[in-house]
mmCIF file of the C-alpha atoms, coordinates in Angstrom:
data_MODEL
# 
_entry.id   MODEL 
# 
loop_
_atom_site.group_PDB 
_atom_site.id 
_atom_site.type_symbol 
_atom_site.label_atom_id 
_atom_site.label_alt_id 
_atom_site.label_comp_id 
_atom_site.label_asym_id 
_atom_site.label_entity_id 
_atom_site.label_seq_id 
_atom_site.pdbx_PDB_ins_code 
_atom_site.Cartn_x 
_atom_site.Cartn_y 
_atom_site.Cartn_z 
_atom_site.occupancy 
_atom_site.B_iso_or_equiv 
_atom_site.pdbx_formal_charge 
_atom_site.auth_seq_id 
_atom_site.auth_comp_id 
_atom_site.auth_asym_id 
_atom_site.auth_atom_id 
_atom_site.pdbx_PDB_model_num 
ATOM 1   C CA . UNK A 1 1   ? -24.565 6.456   -54.779 1.00 0.00 ? 1   UNK A CA 1 
ATOM 2   C CA . UNK A 1 2   ? -20.837 6.954   -54.217 1.00 0.00 ? 2   UNK A CA 1 
ATOM 3   C CA . UNK A 1 3   ? -21.363 10.728  -54.179 1.00 0.00 ? 3   UNK A CA 1 
ATOM 4   C CA . UNK A 1 4   ? -24.059 10.428  -51.502 1.00 0.00 ? 4   UNK A CA 1 
ATOM 5   C CA . UNK A 1 5   ? -21.818 8.180   -49.451 1.00 0.00 ? 5   UNK A CA 1 
ATOM 6   C CA . UNK A 1 6   ? -18.809 10.501  -49.670 1.00 0.00 ? 6   UNK A CA 1 
ATOM 7   C CA . UNK A 1 7   ? -20.989 13.530  -48.731 1.00 0.00 ? 7   UNK A CA 1 
ATOM 8   C CA . UNK A 1 8   ? -22.310 11.592  -45.758 1.00 0.00 ? 8   UNK A CA 1 
ATOM 9   C CA . UNK A 1 9   ? -18.746 10.791  -44.639 1.00 0.00 ? 9   UNK A CA 1 
ATOM 10  C CA . UNK A 1 10  ? -17.688 14.450  -45.050 1.00 0.00 ? 10  UNK A CA 1 
ATOM 11  C CA . UNK A 1 11  ? -20.663 15.589  -42.972 1.00 0.00 ? 11  UNK A CA 1 
ATOM 12  C CA . UNK A 1 12  ? -19.808 13.065  -40.256 1.00 0.00 ? 12  UNK A CA 1 
ATOM 13  C CA . UNK A 1 13  ? -16.170 14.159  -40.239 1.00 0.00 ? 13  UNK A CA 1 
ATOM 14  C CA . UNK A 1 14  ? -17.157 17.817  -39.935 1.00 0.00 ? 14  UNK A CA 1 
ATOM 15  C CA . UNK A 1 15  ? -19.413 17.083  -36.982 1.00 0.00 ? 15  UNK A CA 1 
ATOM 16  C CA . UNK A 1 16  ? -16.497 15.373  -35.239 1.00 0.00 ? 16  UNK A CA 1 
ATOM 17  C CA . UNK A 1 17  ? -14.215 18.309  -35.999 1.00 0.00 ? 17  UNK A CA 1 
ATOM 18  C CA . UNK A 1 18  ? -16.472 20.822  -34.251 1.00 0.00 ? 18  UNK A CA 1 
ATOM 19  C CA . UNK A 1 19  ? -15.074 21.511  -30.845 1.00 0.00 ? 19  UNK A CA 1 
ATOM 20  C CA . UNK A 1 20  ? -17.121 21.022  -27.737 1.00 0.00 ? 20  UNK A CA 1 
ATOM 21  C CA . UNK A 1 21  ? -16.810 23.709  -25.094 1.00 0.00 ? 21  UNK A CA 1 
ATOM 22  C CA . UNK A 1 22  ? -14.368 22.685  -22.359 1.00 0.00 ? 22  UNK A CA 1 
ATOM 23  C CA . UNK A 1 23  ? -15.898 21.094  -19.302 1.00 0.00 ? 23  UNK A CA 1 
ATOM 24  C CA . UNK A 1 24  ? -16.100 23.536  -16.422 1.00 0.00 ? 24  UNK A CA 1 
ATOM 25  C CA . UNK A 1 25  ? -15.161 22.098  -13.044 1.00 0.00 ? 25  UNK A CA 1 
ATOM 26  C CA . UNK A 1 26  ? -16.869 23.387  -9.965  1.00 0.00 ? 26  UNK A CA 1 
ATOM 27  C CA . UNK A 1 27  ? -13.966 24.661  -7.870  1.00 0.00 ? 27  UNK A CA 1 
ATOM 28  C CA . UNK A 1 28  ? -16.045 24.526  -4.697  1.00 0.00 ? 28  UNK A CA 1 
ATOM 29  C CA . UNK A 1 29  ? -16.517 20.796  -5.141  1.00 0.00 ? 29  UNK A CA 1 
ATOM 30  C CA . UNK A 1 30  ? -12.817 20.294  -5.845  1.00 0.00 ? 30  UNK A CA 1 
ATOM 31  C CA . UNK A 1 31  ? -11.805 22.175  -2.714  1.00 0.00 ? 31  UNK A CA 1 
ATOM 32  C CA . UNK A 1 32  ? -14.372 20.199  -0.719  1.00 0.00 ? 32  UNK A CA 1 
ATOM 33  C CA . UNK A 1 33  ? -12.727 16.949  -1.862  1.00 0.00 ? 33  UNK A CA 1 
ATOM 34  C CA . UNK A 1 34  ? -9.248  18.273  -1.056  1.00 0.00 ? 34  UNK A CA 1 
ATOM 35  C CA . UNK A 1 35  ? -10.348 19.315  2.444   1.00 0.00 ? 35  UNK A CA 1 
ATOM 36  C CA . UNK A 1 36  ? -11.993 15.939  3.032   1.00 0.00 ? 36  UNK A CA 1 
ATOM 37  C CA . UNK A 1 37  ? -8.841  14.114  2.004   1.00 0.00 ? 37  UNK A CA 1 
ATOM 38  C CA . UNK A 1 38  ? -6.719  16.259  4.298   1.00 0.00 ? 38  UNK A CA 1 
ATOM 39  C CA . UNK A 1 39  ? -8.957  15.436  7.252   1.00 0.00 ? 39  UNK A CA 1 
ATOM 40  C CA . UNK A 1 40  ? -8.893  11.667  6.743   1.00 0.00 ? 40  UNK A CA 1 
ATOM 41  C CA . UNK A 1 41  ? -7.490  10.002  9.832   1.00 0.00 ? 41  UNK A CA 1 
ATOM 42  C CA . UNK A 1 42  ? -4.882  7.563   8.533   1.00 0.00 ? 42  UNK A CA 1 
ATOM 43  C CA . UNK A 1 43  ? -4.888  5.639   11.795  1.00 0.00 ? 43  UNK A CA 1 
ATOM 44  C CA . UNK A 1 44  ? -8.477  4.520   12.186  1.00 0.00 ? 44  UNK A CA 1 
ATOM 45  C CA . UNK A 1 45  ? -9.732  3.733   15.649  1.00 0.00 ? 45  UNK A CA 1 
ATOM 46  C CA . UNK A 1 46  ? -10.113 0.152   16.792  1.00 0.00 ? 46  UNK A CA 1 
ATOM 47  C CA . UNK A 1 47  ? -13.756 -0.893  16.833  1.00 0.00 ? 47  UNK A CA 1 
ATOM 48  C CA . UNK A 1 48  ? -15.568 -3.853  18.355  1.00 0.00 ? 48  UNK A CA 1 
ATOM 49  C CA . UNK A 1 49  ? -17.941 -6.176  16.540  1.00 0.00 ? 49  UNK A CA 1 
ATOM 50  C CA . UNK A 1 50  ? -21.359 -6.742  18.064  1.00 0.00 ? 50  UNK A CA 1 
ATOM 51  C CA . UNK A 1 51  ? -20.214 -10.223 19.088  1.00 0.00 ? 51  UNK A CA 1 
ATOM 52  C CA . UNK A 1 52  ? -17.122 -8.893  20.864  1.00 0.00 ? 52  UNK A CA 1 
ATOM 53  C CA . UNK A 1 53  ? -19.143 -6.181  22.614  1.00 0.00 ? 53  UNK A CA 1 
ATOM 54  C CA . UNK A 1 54  ? -21.661 -8.772  23.842  1.00 0.00 ? 54  UNK A CA 1 
ATOM 55  C CA . UNK A 1 55  ? -18.838 -10.912 25.225  1.00 0.00 ? 55  UNK A CA 1 
ATOM 56  C CA . UNK A 1 56  ? -17.344 -7.937  27.056  1.00 0.00 ? 56  UNK A CA 1 
ATOM 57  C CA . UNK A 1 57  ? -20.773 -7.100  28.490  1.00 0.00 ? 57  UNK A CA 1 
ATOM 58  C CA . UNK A 1 58  ? -21.345 -10.724 29.570  1.00 0.00 ? 58  UNK A CA 1 
ATOM 59  C CA . UNK A 1 59  ? -18.099 -10.643 31.539  1.00 0.00 ? 59  UNK A CA 1 
ATOM 60  C CA . UNK A 1 60  ? -18.813 -7.197  32.952  1.00 0.00 ? 60  UNK A CA 1 
ATOM 61  C CA . UNK A 1 61  ? -15.729 -5.739  31.300  1.00 0.00 ? 61  UNK A CA 1 
ATOM 62  C CA . UNK A 1 62  ? -15.586 -2.111  30.280  1.00 0.00 ? 62  UNK A CA 1 
ATOM 63  C CA . UNK A 1 63  ? -12.575 -0.540  28.659  1.00 0.00 ? 63  UNK A CA 1 
ATOM 64  C CA . UNK A 1 64  ? -11.589 3.044   29.391  1.00 0.00 ? 64  UNK A CA 1 
ATOM 65  C CA . UNK A 1 65  ? -9.759  5.397   27.046  1.00 0.00 ? 65  UNK A CA 1 
ATOM 66  C CA . UNK A 1 66  ? -6.342  4.259   28.286  1.00 0.00 ? 66  UNK A CA 1 
ATOM 67  C CA . UNK A 1 67  ? -7.282  0.654   27.491  1.00 0.00 ? 67  UNK A CA 1 
ATOM 68  C CA . UNK A 1 68  ? -8.464  1.650   24.019  1.00 0.00 ? 68  UNK A CA 1 
ATOM 69  C CA . UNK A 1 69  ? -5.269  3.626   23.412  1.00 0.00 ? 69  UNK A CA 1 
ATOM 70  C CA . UNK A 1 70  ? -3.195  0.582   24.428  1.00 0.00 ? 70  UNK A CA 1 
ATOM 71  C CA . UNK A 1 71  ? -5.206  -1.644  22.084  1.00 0.00 ? 71  UNK A CA 1 
ATOM 72  C CA . UNK A 1 72  ? -4.856  0.832   19.218  1.00 0.00 ? 72  UNK A CA 1 
ATOM 73  C CA . UNK A 1 73  ? -1.105  0.904   19.748  1.00 0.00 ? 73  UNK A CA 1 
ATOM 74  C CA . UNK A 1 74  ? -0.997  -2.910  19.719  1.00 0.00 ? 74  UNK A CA 1 
ATOM 75  C CA . UNK A 1 75  ? -3.079  -3.089  16.538  1.00 0.00 ? 75  UNK A CA 1 
ATOM 76  C CA . UNK A 1 76  ? -0.813  -0.530  14.876  1.00 0.00 ? 76  UNK A CA 1 
ATOM 77  C CA . UNK A 1 77  ? 2.266   -2.539  15.880  1.00 0.00 ? 77  UNK A CA 1 
ATOM 78  C CA . UNK A 1 78  ? 0.701   -5.663  14.383  1.00 0.00 ? 78  UNK A CA 1 
ATOM 79  C CA . UNK A 1 79  ? -0.319  -3.797  11.212  1.00 0.00 ? 79  UNK A CA 1 
ATOM 80  C CA . UNK A 1 80  ? 3.223   -2.465  10.785  1.00 0.00 ? 80  UNK A CA 1 
ATOM 81  C CA . UNK A 1 81  ? 4.476   -6.056  10.861  1.00 0.00 ? 81  UNK A CA 1 
ATOM 82  C CA . UNK A 1 82  ? 1.961   -7.203  8.247   1.00 0.00 ? 82  UNK A CA 1 
ATOM 83  C CA . UNK A 1 83  ? -0.385  -9.160  10.503  1.00 0.00 ? 83  UNK A CA 1 
ATOM 84  C CA . UNK A 1 84  ? -3.890  -9.945  9.346   1.00 0.00 ? 84  UNK A CA 1 
ATOM 85  C CA . UNK A 1 85  ? -5.674  -11.861 12.143  1.00 0.00 ? 85  UNK A CA 1 
ATOM 86  C CA . UNK A 1 86  ? -4.191  -11.609 15.615  1.00 0.00 ? 86  UNK A CA 1 
ATOM 87  C CA . UNK A 1 87  ? -4.589  -12.673 19.201  1.00 0.00 ? 87  UNK A CA 1 
ATOM 88  C CA . UNK A 1 88  ? -4.185  -9.767  21.585  1.00 0.00 ? 88  UNK A CA 1 
ATOM 89  C CA . UNK A 1 89  ? -3.605  -10.745 25.218  1.00 0.00 ? 89  UNK A CA 1 
ATOM 90  C CA . UNK A 1 90  ? -4.543  -7.805  27.405  1.00 0.00 ? 90  UNK A CA 1 
ATOM 91  C CA . UNK A 1 91  ? -4.095  -8.708  31.075  1.00 0.00 ? 91  UNK A CA 1 
ATOM 92  C CA . UNK A 1 92  ? -6.719  -11.403 31.675  1.00 0.00 ? 92  UNK A CA 1 
ATOM 93  C CA . UNK A 1 93  ? -8.536  -10.665 28.422  1.00 0.00 ? 93  UNK A CA 1 
ATOM 94  C CA . UNK A 1 94  ? -8.005  -12.425 25.092  1.00 0.00 ? 94  UNK A CA 1 
ATOM 95  C CA . UNK A 1 95  ? -9.105  -10.570 21.964  1.00 0.00 ? 95  UNK A CA 1 
ATOM 96  C CA . UNK A 1 96  ? -9.136  -11.857 18.398  1.00 0.00 ? 96  UNK A CA 1 
ATOM 97  C CA . UNK A 1 97  ? -8.814  -8.962  15.990  1.00 0.00 ? 97  UNK A CA 1 
ATOM 98  C CA . UNK A 1 98  ? -8.877  -8.342  12.257  1.00 0.00 ? 98  UNK A CA 1 
ATOM 99  C CA . UNK A 1 99  ? -5.895  -6.058  11.885  1.00 0.00 ? 99  UNK A CA 1 
ATOM 100 C CA . UNK A 1 100 ? -6.769  -4.923  8.360   1.00 0.00 ? 100 UNK A CA 1 
ATOM 101 C CA . UNK A 1 101 ? -10.256 -3.826  9.489   1.00 0.00 ? 101 UNK A CA 1 
ATOM 102 C CA . UNK A 1 102 ? -8.985  -2.662  12.894  1.00 0.00 ? 102 UNK A CA 1 
ATOM 103 C CA . UNK A 1 103 ? -11.876 -4.535  14.475  1.00 0.00 ? 103 UNK A CA 1 
ATOM 104 C CA . UNK A 1 104 ? -11.979 -6.803  17.518  1.00 0.00 ? 104 UNK A CA 1 
ATOM 105 C CA . UNK A 1 105 ? -13.958 -9.847  16.390  1.00 0.00 ? 105 UNK A CA 1 
ATOM 106 C CA . UNK A 1 106 ? -14.374 -11.631 19.715  1.00 0.00 ? 106 UNK A CA 1 
ATOM 107 C CA . UNK A 1 107 ? -13.368 -11.279 23.336  1.00 0.00 ? 107 UNK A CA 1 
ATOM 108 C CA . UNK A 1 108 ? -13.024 -13.763 26.163  1.00 0.00 ? 108 UNK A CA 1 
ATOM 109 C CA . UNK A 1 109 ? -11.270 -14.218 29.460  1.00 0.00 ? 109 UNK A CA 1 
ATOM 110 C CA . UNK A 1 110 ? -7.776  -15.627 29.058  1.00 0.00 ? 110 UNK A CA 1 
ATOM 111 C CA . UNK A 1 111 ? -8.555  -18.556 31.356  1.00 0.00 ? 111 UNK A CA 1 
ATOM 112 C CA . UNK A 1 112 ? -11.487 -19.529 29.075  1.00 0.00 ? 112 UNK A CA 1 
ATOM 113 C CA . UNK A 1 113 ? -9.217  -19.731 26.055  1.00 0.00 ? 113 UNK A CA 1 
ATOM 114 C CA . UNK A 1 114 ? -8.506  -23.347 25.123  1.00 0.00 ? 114 UNK A CA 1 
ATOM 115 C CA . UNK A 1 115 ? -7.551  -23.174 21.480  1.00 0.00 ? 115 UNK A CA 1 
ATOM 116 C CA . UNK A 1 116 ? -7.040  -20.371 18.999  1.00 0.00 ? 116 UNK A CA 1 
ATOM 117 C CA . UNK A 1 117 ? -6.952  -20.986 15.254  1.00 0.00 ? 117 UNK A CA 1 
ATOM 118 C CA . UNK A 1 118 ? -6.748  -18.879 12.095  1.00 0.00 ? 118 UNK A CA 1 
ATOM 119 C CA . UNK A 1 119 ? -4.391  -16.264 13.470  1.00 0.00 ? 119 UNK A CA 1 
ATOM 120 C CA . UNK A 1 120 ? -1.026  -15.269 12.099  1.00 0.00 ? 120 UNK A CA 1 
ATOM 121 C CA . UNK A 1 121 ? 0.291   -13.352 15.086  1.00 0.00 ? 121 UNK A CA 1 
ATOM 122 C CA . UNK A 1 122 ? -0.108  -12.640 18.776  1.00 0.00 ? 122 UNK A CA 1 
ATOM 123 C CA . UNK A 1 123 ? 0.847   -9.790  21.060  1.00 0.00 ? 123 UNK A CA 1 
ATOM 124 C CA . UNK A 1 124 ? 0.750   -9.376  24.814  1.00 0.00 ? 124 UNK A CA 1 
ATOM 125 C CA . UNK A 1 125 ? -0.116  -5.938  26.121  1.00 0.00 ? 125 UNK A CA 1 
ATOM 126 C CA . UNK A 1 126 ? 0.361   -4.973  29.758  1.00 0.00 ? 126 UNK A CA 1 
ATOM 127 C CA . UNK A 1 127 ? -2.289  -2.748  31.257  1.00 0.00 ? 127 UNK A CA 1 
ATOM 128 C CA . UNK A 1 128 ? -0.945  0.521   32.636  1.00 0.00 ? 128 UNK A CA 1 
ATOM 129 C CA . UNK A 1 129 ? -1.139  0.514   36.407  1.00 0.00 ? 129 UNK A CA 1 
# 
């Protein structure tokens, strides 16, 4: 019985000692990943939630590229300072934004704003004239 057991252990040890062929990596896939990582835009664009877009539409407000650039700059400034949820005052528009997600959560006219809660920062942005 001991002999059978020791032979079984030797056989198991030999099977572990046999070398497996090295894993071949597909270089095309690796270069694809490298290229994708190089093309990642580190400064994501500011987006608008469906709710925020509906509010802008209700008020007849449309933002042009200059407005979006100004908002992106404001969000980046807030992100650099560690903000998480912010009030962005943009002329007569008040926007609540998730800075981490770079997303405007809601939008309203500044004169409609009575109370703002759950923010950790605010910034006022002047529209380019």
